[in-house]
Amino acid sequence: MPLRLIRSFPAGHGDANGLVWSPDGRYIYLANGEGYGKAGSATKIDALNPAAPVISAQNGQHIFQWRAAIAGDVLVLRASTDGSLVRYAVADMAPLWVQSPGEGHSLAVSPAGHVYAPVSASPGLLKIYAQDGGLLATVTAPEPWANTYSTVLDGNTLVVSHNTGCRLFDITNLASPVARGTLPGYGDVAIKGGRLWRNAVVSDGVPPIGVRRLECWSVADPDAPALLGSWPIPTTPDPNDPSTVYWMTIHVPVVNADATRLYVGFGHEIGSSQQTSYQH
C-alpha cells in the first residue's frame, strides 16, 4: 500500500528532533527543540483523529530537547546542549524530575521504566536511572565515546551508537551491565528480534567521512555481531565540481513490531573534502 499524507500541522517553533508514540497509540510526544539560542519545548499531540491532530499539552520550561523515549507512563526527553534528562508527566507534560548525567544526545527507557543515558567521555559512560530519577548504576565502556547518536533496547541487549562504533551491552544484571561486542563505523540504529539495522558511515579514507550504507546485522550472539547485508547509498558527482558529491542521507531507522518492515527518512547531503552540509 502506498504511503499517503493525511495531515500536517505546525507544532510550534523549533525542530521535530524526537517523536515517540504513547503505548495506546493515541498520543505523540515530541522533543521539539532548536539550537543556536532558540527555545524548544516538550509537546503532547492528540492524534486520535489523524485528520485533525491537536496539541493537548506543551511545556517550554526546559529547552533544546533532542530525543524522547517512553515505556508505560515513563516519558523522558534529553537535551542536546548539556545532556540533561527530564521526565515528564504524560497527562500534562509537567516536569517530574531533572537529572544531569553529562553530555550526550540519546537515551532509552526499558519496559520496567529504567532510563539508560550514554555520556560522551573518555572512556564512555552509561548511566542508569530509576523511575524516580535515582541513579542506579554507572558503567564504564571499553572505548571513548564522543557523539552518542542513538541508544536502543531489544530484550536484554542495549546498543549505544557513538562516534567510532556501536557497543552492545548485556543488561540482564541492572546493577552491572556487561559490555559485549562492537560494530565498526557509526550511525543511527534500530533493533528487533536479534537483528540490528543501521544507517552506517564506515571510514575508508574517502573524504569527507567515508562510505554511507544501510546495513543489517545479526546480534543474536552479542559477542560476535555478523553483517547480513548492506545497501550502498548512491552518490552523484557534481558535473561542475568533481570534488563534490551528492548522496541521500538516511535518518533514524524504525522497524515494525514483527521486524518485517523498516522505515527510514531521507534527505540530501553534499560532501566535499573541505566541508559537509545538509539539505532537507
Short mmCIF file of C-alpha atoms in Angstrom, two decimals:
data_model
loop_
_atom_site.label_atom_id
_atom_site.label_comp_id
_atom_site.label_asym_id
_atom_site.label_seq_id
_atom_site.Cartn_x
_atom_site.Cartn_y
_atom_site.Cartn_z
CA MET A 1 0.00 0.00 0.00
CA PRO A 2 1.48 3.38 -0.95
CA LEU A 3 2.04 5.91 1.81
CA ARG A 4 -0.45 8.76 1.87
CA LEU A 5 -0.15 12.06 3.70
CA ILE A 6 -3.21 12.51 5.88
CA ARG A 7 -2.46 15.76 7.61
CA SER A 8 0.37 18.12 8.53
CA PHE A 9 0.21 20.96 11.03
CA PRO A 10 2.64 23.23 12.92
CA ALA A 11 3.67 22.07 16.38
CA GLY A 12 5.38 25.26 17.44
CA HIS A 13 8.77 26.88 16.98
CA GLY A 14 11.76 24.55 16.80
CA ASP A 15 12.84 21.27 15.21
CA ALA A 16 11.00 17.94 15.43
CA ASN A 17 14.03 16.12 16.76
CA GLY A 18 12.41 13.17 18.54
CA LEU A 19 8.97 11.58 18.25
CA VAL A 20 7.52 8.71 20.30
CA TRP A 21 4.01 7.24 20.48
CA SER A 22 2.13 6.58 23.69
CA PRO A 23 1.67 2.84 24.38
CA ASP A 24 -2.01 3.05 23.42
CA GLY A 25 -1.17 4.72 20.10
CA ARG A 26 -3.27 7.81 20.72
CA TYR A 27 -0.68 10.44 21.62
CA ILE A 28 2.57 11.61 20.06
CA TYR A 29 5.23 13.09 22.31
CA LEU A 30 7.58 15.47 20.56
CA ALA A 31 11.05 16.61 21.58
CA ASN A 32 10.75 19.98 19.93
CA GLY A 33 13.99 21.91 20.17
CA GLU A 34 16.24 24.11 18.13
CA GLY A 35 19.78 25.17 18.85
CA TYR A 36 21.51 28.47 18.22
CA GLY A 37 19.95 30.11 21.23
CA LYS A 38 16.31 29.44 20.39
CA ALA A 39 13.91 27.83 22.86
CA GLY A 40 12.30 24.45 22.44
CA SER A 41 9.58 22.56 24.22
CA ALA A 42 8.07 19.21 25.11
CA THR A 43 4.83 18.74 23.23
CA LYS A 44 1.95 16.26 23.51
CA ILE A 45 -0.19 15.79 20.41
CA ASP A 46 -3.57 14.06 20.47
CA ALA A 47 -3.70 12.04 17.22
CA LEU A 48 -6.91 10.11 17.90
CA ASN A 49 -8.28 11.69 14.74
CA PRO A 50 -5.31 11.58 12.36
CA ALA A 51 -7.03 14.07 10.04
CA ALA A 52 -7.28 16.63 12.85
CA PRO A 53 -4.44 16.24 15.38
CA VAL A 54 -4.32 18.79 18.16
CA ILE A 55 -1.72 19.88 20.70
CA SER A 56 -3.12 18.86 24.08
CA ALA A 57 -0.21 19.89 26.31
CA GLN A 58 3.08 21.72 25.96
CA ASN A 59 5.92 22.70 28.26
CA GLY A 60 8.74 25.07 27.38
CA GLN A 61 10.46 25.15 30.75
CA HIS A 62 13.40 23.04 29.55
CA ILE A 63 14.91 23.91 26.17
CA PHE A 64 16.90 22.22 23.40
CA GLN A 65 15.06 18.90 23.76
CA TRP A 66 16.64 16.48 21.32
CA ARG A 67 15.46 12.90 21.86
CA ALA A 68 12.47 11.25 23.52
CA ALA A 69 11.86 7.75 24.90
CA ILE A 70 8.82 6.20 26.59
CA ALA A 71 7.75 2.98 28.29
CA GLY A 72 4.38 2.87 30.03
CA ASP A 73 3.99 6.25 31.70
CA VAL A 74 7.74 6.88 31.93
CA LEU A 75 8.39 9.62 29.36
CA VAL A 76 11.89 11.12 29.31
CA LEU A 77 13.40 13.74 26.99
CA ARG A 78 17.06 14.61 26.63
CA ALA A 79 18.58 17.99 25.81
CA SER A 80 21.19 18.40 23.09
CA THR A 81 23.21 21.05 24.87
CA ASP A 82 24.16 19.60 28.25
CA GLY A 83 22.67 16.10 28.01
CA SER A 84 20.19 16.70 30.84
CA LEU A 85 17.28 14.29 31.28
CA VAL A 86 13.74 15.45 32.07
CA ARG A 87 10.94 13.08 32.99
CA TYR A 88 7.50 14.48 32.17
CA ALA A 89 4.05 13.57 33.39
CA VAL A 90 2.31 12.05 30.37
CA ALA A 91 -1.01 13.71 31.26
CA ASP A 92 0.01 17.38 31.24
CA MET A 93 3.76 17.42 30.37
CA ALA A 94 4.69 18.79 33.78
CA PRO A 95 8.35 18.06 34.65
CA LEU A 96 8.67 15.41 37.37
CA TRP A 97 12.45 15.37 37.75
CA VAL A 98 15.65 16.53 36.08
CA GLN A 99 18.99 14.75 36.10
CA SER A 100 22.33 15.76 34.60
CA PRO A 101 24.30 12.64 33.62
CA GLY A 102 26.68 14.61 31.39
CA GLU A 103 26.97 15.42 27.71
CA GLY A 104 25.09 13.07 25.39
CA HIS A 105 22.36 13.07 22.78
CA SER A 106 20.43 9.80 23.13
CA LEU A 107 18.60 7.65 25.67
CA ALA A 108 16.44 4.55 26.07
CA VAL A 109 13.73 3.55 28.54
CA SER A 110 13.22 -0.12 29.37
CA PRO A 111 9.78 -1.74 29.84
CA ALA A 112 10.49 -1.62 33.58
CA GLY A 113 10.94 2.16 33.38
CA HIS A 114 14.72 2.27 33.78
CA VAL A 115 16.40 5.10 31.90
CA TYR A 116 19.70 4.45 30.06
CA ALA A 117 21.76 7.54 29.23
CA PRO A 118 25.15 7.27 27.48
CA VAL A 119 27.65 10.01 28.29
CA SER A 120 30.28 11.40 25.95
CA ALA A 121 33.53 10.84 27.83
CA SER A 122 36.87 9.05 27.58
CA PRO A 123 36.18 6.27 28.30
CA GLY A 124 32.44 6.44 27.59
CA LEU A 125 29.95 6.10 30.44
CA LEU A 126 26.49 4.53 30.62
CA LYS A 127 24.32 5.86 33.44
CA ILE A 128 21.16 4.08 34.54
CA TYR A 129 18.32 5.79 36.42
CA ALA A 130 15.23 4.53 38.22
CA GLN A 131 11.73 5.82 37.50
CA ASP A 132 12.09 8.31 40.34
CA GLY A 133 15.32 9.70 38.89
CA GLY A 134 17.65 7.99 41.33
CA LEU A 135 20.98 6.84 39.89
CA LEU A 136 21.16 3.04 39.88
CA ALA A 137 24.49 2.36 38.20
CA THR A 138 27.33 3.85 36.16
CA VAL A 139 29.09 1.58 33.67
CA THR A 140 32.43 2.34 32.04
CA ALA A 141 32.70 1.48 28.34
CA PRO A 142 35.79 -0.17 26.85
CA GLU A 143 36.35 2.79 24.48
CA PRO A 144 35.88 6.57 24.41
CA TRP A 145 32.55 7.97 23.25
CA ALA A 146 32.11 11.36 21.61
CA ASN A 147 28.76 11.90 19.92
CA THR A 148 26.22 9.28 21.00
CA TYR A 149 23.89 9.03 18.03
CA SER A 150 21.28 6.60 19.30
CA THR A 151 20.57 4.17 22.13
CA VAL A 152 18.17 1.26 21.59
CA LEU A 153 16.94 -1.76 23.54
CA ASP A 154 15.91 -5.27 22.49
CA GLY A 155 15.19 -7.56 25.41
CA ASN A 156 18.39 -7.68 27.48
CA THR A 157 20.55 -6.18 24.74
CA LEU A 158 21.31 -2.47 24.79
CA VAL A 159 23.10 -0.80 21.87
CA VAL A 160 24.87 2.55 22.07
CA SER A 161 25.88 4.06 18.73
CA HIS A 162 28.74 6.52 19.17
CA ASN A 163 31.31 8.29 17.03
CA THR A 164 33.55 5.28 16.30
CA GLY A 165 31.21 2.29 16.55
CA CYS A 166 28.20 0.59 18.13
CA ARG A 167 28.76 -1.01 21.53
CA LEU A 168 26.47 -3.82 22.71
CA PHE A 169 25.70 -4.39 26.39
CA ASP A 170 24.03 -7.26 28.22
CA ILE A 171 21.75 -5.55 30.75
CA THR A 172 20.40 -8.70 32.41
CA ASN A 173 22.01 -7.51 35.65
CA LEU A 174 20.68 -3.99 36.08
CA ALA A 175 23.34 -3.02 38.59
CA SER A 176 26.20 -4.29 36.44
CA PRO A 177 25.62 -4.36 32.66
CA VAL A 178 28.33 -6.19 30.73
CA ALA A 179 29.98 -4.79 27.60
CA ARG A 180 29.79 -7.30 24.75
CA GLY A 181 30.64 -6.98 21.05
CA THR A 182 31.03 -3.90 18.87
CA LEU A 183 30.34 -2.84 15.29
CA PRO A 184 32.72 -0.59 13.31
CA GLY A 185 31.53 2.74 11.95
CA TYR A 186 28.71 4.86 13.29
CA GLY A 187 25.13 5.90 12.59
CA ASP A 188 21.57 5.72 13.94
CA VAL A 189 20.28 2.23 14.69
CA ALA A 190 17.11 0.19 15.14
CA ILE A 191 16.95 -3.28 16.71
CA LYS A 192 14.34 -6.02 16.92
CA GLY A 193 14.44 -9.77 17.44
CA GLY A 194 18.20 -10.16 17.32
CA ARG A 195 18.66 -8.06 14.18
CA LEU A 196 20.07 -4.57 14.01
CA TRP A 197 19.67 -2.01 11.21
CA ARG A 198 21.97 0.98 10.88
CA ASN A 199 22.47 3.95 8.58
CA ALA A 200 26.21 3.42 8.72
CA VAL A 201 29.11 5.66 7.95
CA VAL A 202 32.19 3.46 7.60
CA SER A 203 35.56 5.14 7.27
CA ASP A 204 37.58 4.10 4.25
CA GLY A 205 39.74 7.16 3.71
CA VAL A 206 37.33 8.74 1.23
CA PRO A 207 36.60 12.36 2.14
CA PRO A 208 34.79 13.74 3.90
CA ILE A 209 33.56 10.90 6.13
CA GLY A 210 33.72 7.61 4.25
CA VAL A 211 31.19 5.19 2.80
CA ARG A 212 27.47 5.51 3.63
CA ARG A 213 25.25 2.45 3.55
CA LEU A 214 22.18 0.93 5.15
CA GLU A 215 23.23 -2.24 6.99
CA CYS A 216 21.54 -5.25 8.60
CA TRP A 217 23.42 -7.15 11.32
CA SER A 218 22.68 -10.26 13.33
CA VAL A 219 23.29 -9.59 17.01
CA ALA A 220 21.86 -12.89 18.22
CA ASP A 221 25.37 -13.53 19.53
CA PRO A 222 26.17 -10.15 21.08
CA ASP A 223 29.85 -11.08 21.38
CA ALA A 224 30.17 -11.63 17.63
CA PRO A 225 27.83 -9.41 15.56
CA ALA A 226 27.62 -10.58 11.95
CA LEU A 227 26.88 -8.40 8.93
CA LEU A 228 23.97 -9.96 7.00
CA GLY A 229 23.74 -7.47 4.17
CA SER A 230 24.03 -3.84 3.16
CA TRP A 231 22.66 -1.36 0.63
CA PRO A 232 25.13 1.25 -0.62
CA ILE A 233 23.70 4.74 -0.70
CA PRO A 234 24.22 6.09 -4.24
CA THR A 235 26.25 9.19 -4.90
CA THR A 236 26.26 11.56 -7.86
CA PRO A 237 29.28 13.77 -8.66
CA ASP A 238 28.61 17.43 -9.27
CA PRO A 239 29.25 17.88 -13.02
CA ASN A 240 30.68 21.33 -12.35
CA ASP A 241 32.87 20.30 -9.42
CA PRO A 242 34.17 16.70 -9.34
CA SER A 243 35.33 17.14 -5.72
CA THR A 244 31.69 17.48 -4.63
CA VAL A 245 29.29 14.54 -4.45
CA TYR A 246 25.59 14.33 -3.64
CA TRP A 247 24.02 11.42 -1.77
CA MET A 248 20.93 10.54 0.16
CA THR A 249 21.15 10.83 3.93
CA ILE A 250 19.29 8.12 5.85
CA HIS A 251 17.94 9.40 9.15
CA VAL A 252 16.82 7.41 12.20
CA PRO A 253 15.53 3.99 11.05
CA VAL A 254 12.44 2.46 12.66
CA VAL A 255 11.47 -1.23 12.47
CA ASN A 256 7.91 -2.51 12.87
CA ALA A 257 6.74 -4.87 15.63
CA ASP A 258 7.42 -8.16 13.82
CA ALA A 259 10.64 -6.98 12.14
CA THR A 260 9.27 -7.35 8.61
CA ARG A 261 9.44 -3.69 7.57
CA LEU A 262 11.96 -0.92 8.04
CA TYR A 263 11.10 2.76 7.77
CA VAL A 264 13.73 5.45 7.18
CA GLY A 265 13.72 9.15 6.42
CA PHE A 266 15.82 10.55 3.60
CA GLY A 267 17.47 13.88 2.97
CA HIS A 268 20.10 15.10 0.55
CA GLU A 269 23.64 15.72 1.62
CA ILE A 270 26.50 17.49 -0.13
CA GLY A 271 30.04 16.42 0.69
CA SER A 272 33.49 17.52 -0.36
CA SER A 273 36.96 17.27 1.07
CA GLN A 274 36.51 20.72 2.56
CA GLN A 275 33.03 20.71 4.01
CA THR A 276 29.80 18.81 4.59
CA SER A 277 26.41 20.50 4.55
CA TYR A 278 22.84 19.23 4.66
CA GLN A 279 19.79 19.87 2.52
CA HIS A 280 16.39 18.51 3.59
#
